[in-house]
mmCIF file of C-alpha atoms in Angstrom:
data_model
loop_
_atom_site.group_PDB
_atom_site.id
_atom_site.type_symbol
_atom_site.label_atom_id
_atom_site.label_comp_id
_atom_site.label_asym_id
_atom_site.label_seq_id
_atom_site.Cartn_x
_atom_site.Cartn_y
_atom_site.Cartn_z
ATOM 1 C CA ASN A 269 -184.539 -120.326 -14.909
ATOM 2 C CA GLN A 270 -185.470 -123.664 -16.436
ATOM 3 C CA LYS A 271 -185.096 -125.624 -13.172
ATOM 4 C CA SER A 272 -187.483 -123.327 -11.360
ATOM 5 C CA LYS A 273 -189.991 -123.893 -14.189
ATOM 6 C CA GLY A 274 -189.629 -127.682 -13.771
ATOM 7 C CA ARG A 275 -188.064 -128.255 -17.184
ATOM 8 C CA PHE A 276 -184.546 -129.140 -16.047
ATOM 9 C CA ASN A 277 -184.538 -132.197 -13.847
ATOM 10 C CA VAL A 278 -181.104 -133.672 -13.342
ATOM 11 C CA ASN A 279 -179.343 -135.030 -10.302
ATOM 12 C CA PHE A 280 -175.863 -133.827 -9.444
ATOM 13 C CA LYS A 281 -173.529 -135.263 -6.796
ATOM 14 C CA SER A 282 -170.853 -133.455 -4.861
ATOM 15 C CA LEU A 283 -167.445 -133.002 -6.398
ATOM 16 C CA ASN A 284 -164.134 -133.545 -4.653
ATOM 17 C CA GLN A 285 -163.693 -129.786 -4.936
ATOM 18 C CA LYS A 286 -165.762 -127.707 -2.572
ATOM 19 C CA HIS A 287 -165.106 -124.367 -4.223
ATOM 20 C CA ALA A 288 -165.246 -123.038 -7.759
ATOM 21 C CA LEU A 289 -163.839 -119.781 -9.101
ATOM 22 C CA LEU A 290 -165.954 -118.735 -12.071
ATOM 23 C CA HIS A 291 -164.596 -116.471 -14.864
ATOM 24 C CA GLY A 292 -167.147 -115.274 -17.362
ATOM 25 C CA HIS A 293 -166.386 -115.161 -21.045
ATOM 26 C CA CYS A 294 -166.896 -111.733 -22.620
ATOM 27 C CA HIS A 295 -169.770 -113.026 -24.777
ATOM 28 C CA GLN A 296 -171.485 -114.463 -21.704
ATOM 29 C CA LYS A 297 -171.133 -111.091 -19.958
ATOM 30 C CA ALA A 298 -172.317 -109.142 -23.001
ATOM 31 C CA PHE A 299 -175.478 -111.173 -23.208
ATOM 32 C CA ASN A 300 -176.001 -111.113 -19.436
ATOM 33 C CA LEU A 301 -175.730 -114.899 -19.086
ATOM 34 C CA MET A 302 -173.425 -115.143 -16.120
ATOM 35 C CA THR A 303 -176.271 -115.399 -13.607
ATOM 36 C CA ASP A 304 -177.499 -118.512 -15.541
ATOM 37 C CA VAL A 305 -174.033 -120.098 -15.542
ATOM 38 C CA GLU A 306 -173.659 -119.357 -11.841
ATOM 39 C CA SER A 307 -177.158 -120.774 -11.138
ATOM 40 C CA VAL A 308 -176.479 -124.029 -12.807
ATOM 41 C CA LEU A 309 -173.181 -124.443 -11.016
ATOM 42 C CA ARG A 310 -174.983 -123.776 -7.736
ATOM 43 C CA MET A 311 -177.051 -126.937 -8.436
ATOM 44 C CA VAL A 312 -173.885 -129.024 -7.675
ATOM 45 C CA PRO A 313 -174.276 -129.950 -3.997
ATOM 46 C CA LYS A 314 -171.809 -128.413 -1.524
ATOM 47 C CA LEU A 315 -169.994 -126.373 -4.273
ATOM 48 C CA GLU A 316 -169.344 -122.823 -3.197
ATOM 49 C CA ILE A 317 -169.069 -120.427 -6.159
ATOM 50 C CA SER A 318 -167.102 -117.225 -6.250
ATOM 51 C CA VAL A 319 -166.943 -115.054 -9.333
ATOM 52 C CA ALA A 320 -163.739 -113.501 -10.636
ATOM 53 C CA THR A 321 -164.753 -109.899 -11.082
ATOM 54 C CA GLY A 322 -163.297 -107.796 -13.802
ATOM 55 C CA SER A 323 -163.627 -107.791 -17.519
ATOM 56 C CA CYS A 324 -161.893 -109.645 -20.305
ATOM 57 C CA CYS A 325 -159.125 -112.117 -19.702
ATOM 58 C CA GLY A 326 -157.062 -110.196 -22.218
ATOM 59 C CA MET A 327 -157.024 -112.727 -24.987
ATOM 60 C CA ALA A 328 -160.014 -111.443 -26.899
ATOM 61 C CA GLY A 329 -159.962 -114.331 -29.320
ATOM 62 C CA ALA A 330 -156.748 -114.127 -31.368
ATOM 63 C CA PHE A 331 -155.802 -110.661 -30.091
ATOM 64 C CA GLY A 332 -153.686 -111.906 -27.188
ATOM 65 C CA TYR A 333 -151.809 -114.428 -29.387
ATOM 66 C CA LYS A 334 -150.150 -111.634 -31.377
ATOM 67 C CA ALA A 335 -146.718 -110.623 -30.082
ATOM 68 C CA LYS A 336 -147.419 -106.930 -30.482
ATOM 69 C CA ASN A 337 -150.506 -107.283 -28.170
ATOM 70 C CA TYR A 338 -148.804 -109.286 -25.466
ATOM 71 C CA GLY A 339 -148.398 -106.421 -22.952
ATOM 72 C CA VAL A 340 -151.987 -105.284 -23.315
ATOM 73 C CA SER A 341 -153.245 -108.870 -23.123
ATOM 74 C CA MET A 342 -151.326 -109.650 -19.961
ATOM 75 C CA GLY A 343 -152.208 -106.281 -18.462
ATOM 76 C CA MET A 344 -155.888 -107.080 -18.837
ATOM 77 C CA ALA A 345 -155.393 -110.580 -17.307
ATOM 78 C CA GLU A 346 -153.342 -109.173 -14.416
ATOM 79 C CA ALA A 347 -156.003 -106.579 -13.605
ATOM 80 C CA ASN A 348 -158.061 -109.250 -11.833
ATOM 81 C CA LEU A 349 -158.288 -112.712 -13.348
ATOM 82 C CA LEU A 350 -154.775 -114.072 -12.946
ATOM 83 C CA PRO A 351 -154.316 -112.764 -9.400
ATOM 84 C CA ALA A 352 -157.654 -114.384 -8.437
ATOM 85 C CA VAL A 353 -156.612 -117.623 -9.996
ATOM 86 C CA ARG A 354 -153.219 -117.574 -8.266
ATOM 87 C CA GLU A 355 -154.848 -116.798 -4.939
ATOM 88 C CA ALA A 356 -157.354 -119.671 -5.273
ATOM 89 C CA GLU A 357 -156.558 -122.821 -3.330
ATOM 90 C CA MET A 358 -155.199 -125.683 -5.414
ATOM 91 C CA GLU A 359 -158.431 -127.644 -4.574
ATOM 92 C CA THR A 360 -160.505 -124.907 -6.206
ATOM 93 C CA VAL A 361 -161.904 -125.776 -9.600
ATOM 94 C CA ILE A 362 -161.391 -122.893 -12.038
ATOM 95 C CA VAL A 363 -164.324 -122.553 -14.414
ATOM 96 C CA ALA A 364 -163.857 -120.616 -17.656
ATOM 97 C CA ASP A 365 -165.968 -121.261 -20.756
ATOM 98 C CA GLY A 366 -163.906 -119.367 -23.246
ATOM 99 C CA ILE A 367 -161.077 -121.391 -24.848
ATOM 100 C CA SER A 368 -158.884 -118.319 -25.068
ATOM 101 C CA CYS A 369 -159.680 -117.581 -21.386
ATOM 102 C CA ARG A 370 -158.532 -121.091 -20.484
ATOM 103 C CA HIS A 371 -155.347 -120.624 -22.478
ATOM 104 C CA GLN A 372 -154.648 -117.295 -20.718
ATOM 105 C CA ILE A 373 -155.214 -118.961 -17.339
ATOM 106 C CA ALA A 374 -152.935 -121.896 -18.182
ATOM 107 C CA ASP A 375 -150.157 -119.671 -19.572
ATOM 108 C CA GLY A 376 -150.445 -116.866 -17.013
ATOM 109 C CA ALA A 377 -151.230 -118.747 -13.852
ATOM 110 C CA ALA A 378 -150.154 -122.326 -14.571
ATOM 111 C CA ARG A 379 -153.581 -123.648 -13.708
ATOM 112 C CA GLU A 380 -156.025 -125.799 -15.570
ATOM 113 C CA SER A 381 -159.520 -124.449 -15.982
ATOM 114 C CA LEU A 382 -162.628 -126.263 -17.136
ATOM 115 C CA HIS A 383 -165.652 -125.356 -19.261
ATOM 116 C CA VAL A 384 -168.844 -125.350 -17.142
ATOM 117 C CA ALA A 385 -170.110 -128.336 -19.230
ATOM 118 C CA ARG A 386 -167.110 -130.371 -18.105
ATOM 119 C CA VAL A 387 -167.730 -129.456 -14.459
ATOM 120 C CA LEU A 388 -171.376 -130.483 -14.722
ATOM 121 C CA ASP A 389 -170.374 -133.729 -16.409
ATOM 122 C CA LEU A 390 -168.054 -134.462 -13.483
ATOM 123 C CA ALA A 391 -170.928 -133.772 -11.052
ATOM 124 C CA LEU A 392 -173.579 -135.622 -12.959
ATOM 125 C CA ASP A 393 -174.931 -138.548 -10.981
ATOM 126 C CA LYS A 394 -174.838 -141.000 -13.892
ATOM 127 C CA GLU A 395 -176.364 -143.787 -11.807
ATOM 128 C CA THR A 396 -179.726 -141.964 -11.777
ATOM 129 C CA ILE A 397 -179.914 -141.391 -15.582
ATOM 130 C CA SER A 398 -182.642 -143.457 -17.187
ATOM 131 C CA GLN A 399 -181.704 -145.380 -20.282
#
């Protein structure tokens, strides 16, 4: 954890949203990076984080875009991710780093999701940044 080592010193402000639903990209999960993503999101004041449990969103890159794979792709998404997104309050920010994950969320649950970098940019207290 870079912040705990004193190497990551940035100021975040609260967002309008008070809750975030985090979906991990398969590559992040494979390399055990989700705790780091969750930790950095927890640096945003007053933002509660919940993690969408489950595995792949079902897209698996281009896999889910193929018509012959549609049923399997949607089955994977419906196993956990899409129901969790649908159950989330409209004020909840949905965080998904994978572009195919964000497409699956948009197409399967009619919700926008943001990459963690975009969420952090929204929370960045730009007034405290030195020139």
